[in-house]
Structures are given as C-alpha cells and as structure tokens.
CSV table of C-alpha atoms and ligand atoms in Angstrom, one decimal:
chain,number,residue,atom,x,y,z
C,1,MET,CA,-27.2,5.2,-3.0
C,2,TYR,CA,-27.8,6.1,-6.6
C,3,THR,CA,-27.8,4.6,-10.2
C,4,PRO,CA,-24.2,3.6,-10.9
C,5,ALA,CA,-22.5,4.8,-14.1
C,6,GLY,CA,-22.8,2.1,-16.8
C,7,PHE,CA,-25.9,0.5,-15.2
C,8,THR,CA,-28.9,-0.2,-17.5
C,9,PRO,CA,-32.0,-1.1,-15.5
C,10,ARG,CA,-34.2,-3.9,-16.8
C,11,HIS,CA,-36.9,-6.1,-15.3
C,12,VAL,CA,-37.2,-9.1,-17.6
C,13,MET,CA,-34.7,-11.9,-17.0
C,14,PRO,CA,-32.7,-12.6,-20.1
C,15,GLU,CA,-32.9,-16.2,-21.5
C,16,VAL,CA,-29.1,-16.5,-21.4
C,17,LEU,CA,-27.0,-14.9,-18.7
C,18,GLY,CA,-23.5,-13.8,-19.6
C,19,ALA,CA,-20.3,-15.2,-18.0
C,20,VAL,CA,-20.2,-12.4,-15.4
C,21,THR,CA,-23.1,-12.0,-12.9
C,22,HIS,CA,-23.7,-10.4,-9.6
C,23,ALA,CA,-26.3,-12.1,-7.3
C,24,PHE,CA,-27.7,-10.0,-4.5
C,25,ALA,CA,-29.4,-12.7,-2.4
C,26,TYR,CA,-31.3,-11.7,0.8
C,27,ARG,CA,-32.5,-14.0,3.6
C,28,GLY,CA,-34.6,-11.9,5.9
C,29,GLY,CA,-32.8,-8.5,5.9
C,30,LYS,CA,-29.3,-9.9,5.3
C,31,ILE,CA,-27.4,-10.4,2.1
C,32,LEU,CA,-25.3,-13.5,1.3
C,33,VAL,CA,-21.6,-12.6,0.7
C,34,GLY,CA,-18.4,-14.5,0.1
C,35,GLY,CA,-14.9,-13.3,0.6
C,36,SER,CA,-13.5,-12.4,4.0
C,37,GLU,CA,-14.8,-10.2,6.9
C,38,ASP,CA,-12.7,-7.3,5.7
C,39,ALA,CA,-13.1,-7.9,2.0
C,40,PRO,CA,-16.6,-9.2,1.4
C,41,ALA,CA,-17.6,-10.2,-2.2
C,42,ILE,CA,-20.9,-10.3,-4.0
C,43,PRO,CA,-21.2,-13.9,-5.3
C,44,SER,CA,-22.1,-14.9,-8.9
C,45,PHE,CA,-25.4,-16.4,-9.8
C,46,ALA,CA,-23.6,-19.6,-10.8
C,47,ALA,CA,-21.8,-19.8,-7.4
C,48,LEU,CA,-25.1,-19.6,-5.6
C,49,ALA,CA,-26.7,-22.3,-7.8
C,50,ALA,CA,-23.7,-24.6,-7.3
C,51,ALA,CA,-24.1,-24.1,-3.6
C,52,GLY,CA,-27.7,-25.1,-3.7
C,53,VAL,CA,-29.1,-21.6,-2.8
C,54,ALA,CA,-32.3,-20.9,-4.6
C,55,GLY,CA,-35.0,-18.2,-4.3
C,56,THR,CA,-37.2,-15.9,-6.3
C,57,PRO,CA,-35.1,-14.0,-8.8
C,58,HIS,CA,-35.7,-10.4,-9.8
C,59,PHE,CA,-33.6,-9.2,-12.7
C,60,LEU,CA,-32.3,-5.7,-12.0
C,61,GLY,CA,-30.4,-4.9,-15.2
C,62,ASN,CA,-26.8,-4.9,-16.4
C,63,LEU,CA,-23.8,-3.2,-14.9
C,64,GLY,CA,-21.5,-3.1,-18.0
C,65,ASP,CA,-21.6,-6.7,-19.2
C,66,ALA,CA,-22.6,-8.2,-15.8
C,67,ALA,CA,-26.1,-9.3,-15.3
C,68,CYS,CA,-27.4,-8.2,-11.8
C,69,ILE,CA,-30.0,-10.3,-10.1
C,70,ALA,CA,-31.8,-9.8,-6.8
C,71,LEU,CA,-32.8,-13.1,-5.1
C,72,ALA,CA,-35.4,-13.4,-2.4
C,73,LEU,CA,-34.4,-16.4,-0.4
C,74,PRO,CA,-36.7,-18.4,1.9
C,75,ASP,CA,-36.1,-18.0,5.7
C,76,ASP,CA,-34.6,-21.5,5.8
C,77,ALA,CA,-32.1,-21.0,3.0
C,78,PRO,CA,-28.7,-22.6,3.8
C,79,GLU,CA,-25.5,-20.7,4.6
C,80,PRO,CA,-23.0,-22.3,2.1
C,81,ALA,CA,-19.4,-23.0,3.2
C,82,GLY,CA,-17.3,-19.9,2.6
C,83,MET,CA,-20.3,-17.5,2.6
C,84,ARG,CA,-22.2,-15.7,5.3
C,85,TYR,CA,-25.2,-13.5,5.7
C,86,ALA,CA,-24.3,-9.9,6.4
C,87,GLY,CA,-26.1,-6.7,7.2
C,88,LEU,CA,-26.1,-4.3,4.3
C,89,ARG,CA,-24.7,-1.5,6.4
C,90,SER,CA,-21.6,-3.6,7.1
C,91,LEU,CA,-20.7,-3.5,3.4
C,92,PHE,CA,-20.3,0.3,3.3
C,93,LEU,CA,-16.8,1.2,2.2
C,94,ARG,CA,-16.0,-2.6,2.0
C,95,ILE,CA,-17.4,-3.3,-1.5
C,96,PRO,CA,-17.2,-1.1,-4.6
C,97,ASP,CA,-19.7,1.8,-4.5
C,98,PRO,CA,-21.6,0.6,-7.7
C,99,LEU,CA,-22.1,-2.8,-6.1
C,100,LEU,CA,-23.2,-1.3,-2.8
C,101,ALA,CA,-25.7,0.9,-4.7
C,102,LEU,CA,-27.1,-2.2,-6.5
C,103,ALA,CA,-27.2,-4.1,-3.3
C,104,GLY,CA,-29.4,-1.4,-1.9
C,105,ARG,CA,-31.6,-1.5,-5.0
C,106,ALA,CA,-31.9,-5.3,-4.7
C,107,PHE,CA,-32.8,-5.0,-1.0
C,108,GLN,CA,-35.7,-2.8,-1.8
C,109,VAL,CA,-37.0,-5.1,-4.6
C,110,VAL,CA,-36.7,-8.2,-2.3
C,111,GLU,CA,-38.4,-6.4,0.6
C,112,TRP,CA,-41.3,-5.5,-1.7
C,113,ASP,CA,-41.5,-9.1,-2.9
C,114,ARG,CA,-41.6,-10.3,0.7
C,115,THR,CA,-44.3,-7.8,1.8
C,116,HIS,CA,-46.6,-8.0,-1.2
C,117,ARG,CA,-47.3,-11.7,-1.5
C,118,TYR,CA,-51.0,-11.1,-0.9
C,119,CYS,CA,-53.3,-8.5,-2.3
C,120,GLY,CA,-53.8,-5.6,0.1
C,121,ARG,CA,-57.4,-5.2,-0.9
C,122,CYS,CA,-58.8,-8.8,-1.1
C,123,GLY,CA,-56.1,-11.1,0.3
C,124,THR,CA,-55.6,-13.2,-2.8
C,125,PRO,CA,-52.0,-14.4,-3.5
C,126,THR,CA,-50.5,-11.9,-6.0
C,127,ARG,CA,-48.5,-12.8,-9.1
C,128,GLY,CA,-45.7,-11.0,-10.9
C,129,LYS,CA,-46.7,-8.8,-13.8
C,130,ALA,CA,-44.9,-9.6,-17.0
C,131,ASP,CA,-44.4,-6.2,-18.6
C,132,GLU,CA,-43.2,-4.2,-15.6
C,133,ARG,CA,-41.9,-4.5,-12.0
C,134,ALA,CA,-45.2,-4.9,-10.4
C,135,LYS,CA,-47.4,-7.5,-8.7
C,136,GLU,CA,-51.0,-8.0,-9.7
C,137,CYS,CA,-54.0,-9.5,-7.9
C,138,PRO,CA,-55.6,-12.2,-10.2
C,139,ALA,CA,-58.9,-11.8,-8.4
C,140,CYS,CA,-59.5,-8.0,-8.2
C,141,GLY,CA,-56.7,-6.6,-10.4
C,142,LEU,CA,-55.0,-4.4,-7.8
C,143,VAL,CA,-51.5,-3.6,-8.9
C,144,ALA,CA,-48.7,-3.0,-6.4
C,145,TYR,CA,-45.4,-1.4,-7.3
C,146,PRO,CA,-42.2,-1.3,-5.2
C,147,ARG,CA,-42.7,1.3,-2.5
C,148,VAL,CA,-40.5,4.4,-2.4
C,149,SER,CA,-41.1,6.8,0.6
C,150,PRO,CA,-40.0,10.4,0.0
C,151,ALA,CA,-38.5,12.1,2.9
C,152,MET,CA,-36.9,15.6,3.2
C,153,MET,CA,-33.8,16.8,5.0
C,154,THR,CA,-33.3,20.5,5.7
C,155,LEU,CA,-30.2,22.4,6.9
C,156,VAL,CA,-31.3,25.8,8.2
C,157,THR,CA,-28.8,28.6,8.3
C,158,ARG,CA,-28.9,31.9,10.2
C,159,GLY,CA,-26.0,34.1,9.1
C,160,ARG,CA,-22.9,32.0,9.7
C,161,GLU,CA,-24.7,29.5,12.0
C,162,LEU,CA,-26.2,26.1,11.3
C,163,LEU,CA,-29.3,24.7,13.0
C,164,LEU,CA,-28.4,21.1,14.0
C,165,ALA,CA,-30.4,18.6,16.1
C,166,ARG,CA,-29.7,15.5,18.0
C,167,SER,CA,-32.2,12.7,17.9
C,168,HIS,CA,-32.6,10.2,20.7
C,169,ARG,CA,-31.8,7.5,18.0
C,170,PHE,CA,-28.4,9.0,17.2
C,171,VAL,CA,-25.3,7.4,18.8
C,172,ASN,CA,-22.1,9.2,20.0
C,173,GLY,CA,-23.7,12.6,20.4
C,174,ILE,CA,-24.0,13.2,16.7
C,175,TYR,CA,-26.0,16.3,15.5
C,176,SER,CA,-27.5,16.5,12.0
C,177,ALA,CA,-29.9,18.4,9.8
C,178,LEU,CA,-33.7,18.0,10.5
C,179,ALA,CA,-35.5,15.3,8.6
C,180,GLY,CA,-39.0,13.8,8.2
C,181,PHE,CA,-41.3,11.9,5.9
C,182,VAL,CA,-43.6,13.6,3.4
C,183,GLU,CA,-47.3,13.3,4.4
C,184,PRO,CA,-50.2,12.8,1.9
C,185,GLY,CA,-51.2,16.1,0.3
C,186,GLU,CA,-47.9,17.9,0.9
C,187,THR,CA,-45.3,19.2,-1.5
C,188,ILE,CA,-41.7,18.8,-0.4
C,189,GLU,CA,-41.6,22.5,0.4
C,190,ASP,CA,-44.7,22.1,2.6
C,191,CYS,CA,-43.0,19.3,4.4
C,192,VAL,CA,-39.8,21.3,5.0
C,193,ARG,CA,-41.8,24.1,6.6
C,194,ARG,CA,-43.9,21.8,8.7
C,195,GLU,CA,-41.1,19.6,9.9
C,196,VAL,CA,-38.9,22.5,10.9
C,197,ARG,CA,-41.8,24.2,12.7
C,198,GLU,CA,-42.9,21.0,14.4
C,199,GLU,CA,-39.4,19.8,15.4
C,200,VAL,CA,-37.8,23.1,16.6
C,201,GLY,CA,-40.5,25.8,16.3
C,202,VAL,CA,-38.6,27.9,13.7
C,203,GLU,CA,-39.9,29.4,10.5
C,204,VAL,CA,-37.9,29.2,7.3
C,205,GLU,CA,-37.7,30.8,3.8
C,206,GLY,CA,-35.5,30.4,0.8
C,207,ILE,CA,-35.9,26.7,0.5
C,208,THR,CA,-33.3,25.5,-2.0
C,209,TYR,CA,-32.8,22.0,-3.4
C,210,PHE,CA,-29.4,20.4,-2.7
C,211,ALA,CA,-29.4,16.7,-3.8
C,212,SER,CA,-31.2,13.4,-3.3
C,213,GLN,CA,-30.2,10.0,-2.2
C,214,SER,CA,-31.8,6.6,-2.3
C,215,TRP,CA,-31.7,5.0,1.1
C,216,ALA,CA,-32.5,1.3,1.4
C,217,PHE,CA,-33.5,1.3,5.1
C,218,PRO,CA,-36.0,0.3,4.1
C,219,HIS,CA,-37.2,2.3,1.1
C,220,SER,CA,-36.6,6.0,1.4
C,221,LEU,CA,-35.8,8.7,-1.1
C,222,MET,CA,-34.1,11.4,0.9
C,223,ILE,CA,-34.4,14.8,-0.7
C,224,ALA,CA,-32.1,17.4,0.8
C,225,TYR,CA,-32.6,21.2,1.0
C,226,THR,CA,-31.1,24.2,2.6
C,227,ALA,CA,-33.3,26.9,4.1
C,228,VAL,CA,-32.8,30.3,5.6
C,229,TYR,CA,-34.0,31.2,9.1
C,230,ALA,CA,-37.0,33.5,9.0
C,231,GLY,CA,-38.2,33.8,12.6
C,232,GLY,CA,-38.9,32.1,15.9
C,233,ASP,CA,-36.9,30.7,18.8
C,234,ILE,CA,-35.9,27.1,19.1
C,235,ARG,CA,-38.5,25.1,21.0
C,236,LEU,CA,-38.2,21.4,21.5
C,237,GLU,CA,-41.7,19.9,21.3
C,238,ASP,CA,-41.0,16.8,19.2
C,239,ALA,CA,-40.3,13.8,21.5
C,240,GLU,CA,-37.8,12.5,18.9
C,241,ILE,CA,-35.5,15.4,19.3
C,242,ALA,CA,-33.1,15.4,22.3
C,243,ASP,CA,-31.5,18.7,21.6
C,244,ALA,CA,-31.3,21.4,18.8
C,245,ARG,CA,-29.0,24.4,18.7
C,246,TRP,CA,-27.4,27.0,16.5
C,247,PHE,CA,-23.8,26.1,15.9
C,248,ALA,CA,-21.1,28.5,14.7
C,249,LEU,CA,-19.0,27.2,11.8
C,250,ASP,CA,-15.9,26.9,14.0
C,251,ALA,CA,-17.6,25.1,16.8
C,252,LEU,CA,-19.5,22.3,15.1
C,253,PRO,CA,-20.6,19.2,17.1
C,254,PRO,CA,-19.9,15.6,16.0
C,255,LEU,CA,-21.4,15.1,12.6
C,256,PRO,CA,-22.9,12.1,10.7
C,257,PRO,CA,-20.5,9.8,8.7
C,258,ASN,CA,-19.2,10.7,5.3
C,259,VAL,CA,-21.4,8.1,3.4
C,260,SER,CA,-24.6,10.0,4.4
C,261,ILE,CA,-26.3,12.8,2.4
C,262,ALA,CA,-26.6,14.7,5.7
C,263,ARG,CA,-22.8,15.0,5.9
C,264,ARG,CA,-22.5,16.1,2.3
C,265,LEU,CA,-25.2,18.7,2.9
C,266,ILE,CA,-23.5,20.0,6.0
C,267,ASP,CA,-20.0,20.0,4.4
C,268,ALA,CA,-21.2,21.9,1.3
C,269,THR,CA,-23.1,24.5,3.3
C,270,VAL,CA,-20.1,25.1,5.6
C,271,ALA,CA,-17.9,25.5,2.5
C,272,ARG,CA,-20.4,27.9,1.0
C,273,LEU,CA,-20.7,30.0,4.2
C,274,ARG,CA,-16.9,30.1,4.6
C,275,GLY,CA,-16.8,31.0,0.8
S,301,LIG,ZN1,-57.2,-8.4,-4.8
C-alpha cells in the first residue's frame, strides 16, 4: 500500500462533493462493498446516504476528480441490500490497486477514530482538530495523531544463500525475511541488527535500504532492507520463529504472496545474486 498516482491528500471535507466519490465505510474491521463476490466495488458516498448508512466522515483527499471519504460506522450500522461487509484482505487483486491503497489508508484513519475517542491522559472525550488530522482533548489539550508503527524487514545474504525463517503464524510452510517492530530509542539500523541477533543469533553488516510499504494491519510502515552475513551460527531463541535456514537460490522454500513487500524483496535479491 502506497500513495496512488493522481491522489492529492486533504483532510478538510469540501462543502460540495463532485459527481464521483469513493466511500470507504468500515463497521468494526470490515469495509462495506457492493458488486459481486468476485468483483467487489467501492460504493459512492451518495449510494451509502441513499441506503441510510451514516457514520463519522473523514475526508482523505481526491483521486483525480473523485472525492475519497473514509466513514467510521457504528457497530449497529445496517447492511443495505446488494452490499456486504468484507475483510480488507479479501479485496486484494479484486479491486483496482489505487482503490485498495486508499481503502488501507481509510482503515487506518477509521481505526484511529475508533480508538482515540477519549483522551489517553485524562479520559475526557476528544474532539476533531480543525486544521489537521488530529484529535484534541478540550480539558488538558493533549493532541493525538493517527498512529503509524515503523517495522523493519531484513533479508540477510551469505554469498549466494538467503537467510529465511518460518514463523509459527505462517500458513502453508512459507518462509520469509526476518521482521520486527522498532523499539523506542532505536534507529532502523539498530533494529535490524537487534532483530536478526535476537531471532536467529546472526550478526550482519552492509545494511542497505530496499523499499517501504504501508501495511494497514493495523497501522504498520514496513521498511525493508538487505544485509550481509557477518558472523555467528543460526540459533533459534525467539519463540515466534519455528525454523530458520540458509537457502540456496535454486532450492528456495514456499515464499510469501506477490502482494507483499517481503516477496518483492526476495525476488529482487534473487535476481541481483543471479545477476
Ligand atoms: Zn485530556
């Protein structure tokens, strides 16, 4: 997930919406879609209003001429005829990429709305801030912004081998690059060295940026790196890791799906090593 070409972010709802709108309406963690099971469609703001679906709107900005609106629906919001609530993951490869990216953006804004209704310091109900996407406490002034959690991913190479690990959470025997959340006080590079050391007992050098990806489950910014093996033998001490091994390029295990940054990182590194 990323910022689609032609998208201009805004946070103030325009007084007049154009003819074309995209409404990303979430009830709990699920988004309201029309269309069929195989070809879901993001409804327009007018279609939701006509169906009696109402919630707290957050203006996201414009995709070309289309106004994009996130809607936080109450838990008892109705399911209009011809529409259904779907998991965001079920929309991968079924709706156009730009709309999927904006659905992920909308999810993060709506989740922030749902989880910051009261001040974290004094418990007073918060209110929206007019000049930016933020919530402010009218009693003590604490301001809360949408939360983004940086996480790193590292693919370690040793000659023409890749260090890949299988988490207990992974299905179908998939192996992937190592990953973990950044802790307070760390740089990303500190995090890369610590996570690799903690998860598999290996030291790395040559930490090199690859790419980043917004990941709306629930609010990660995944920042991907390659690194070069510098010492140590694989030791599995982290309870989260089921297995980790060095894999030769011609004997790779099942890998993550194509939509993930992990797969792009692995594919690009394999291509470079085969170079
Ligand atoms: Zn407060």
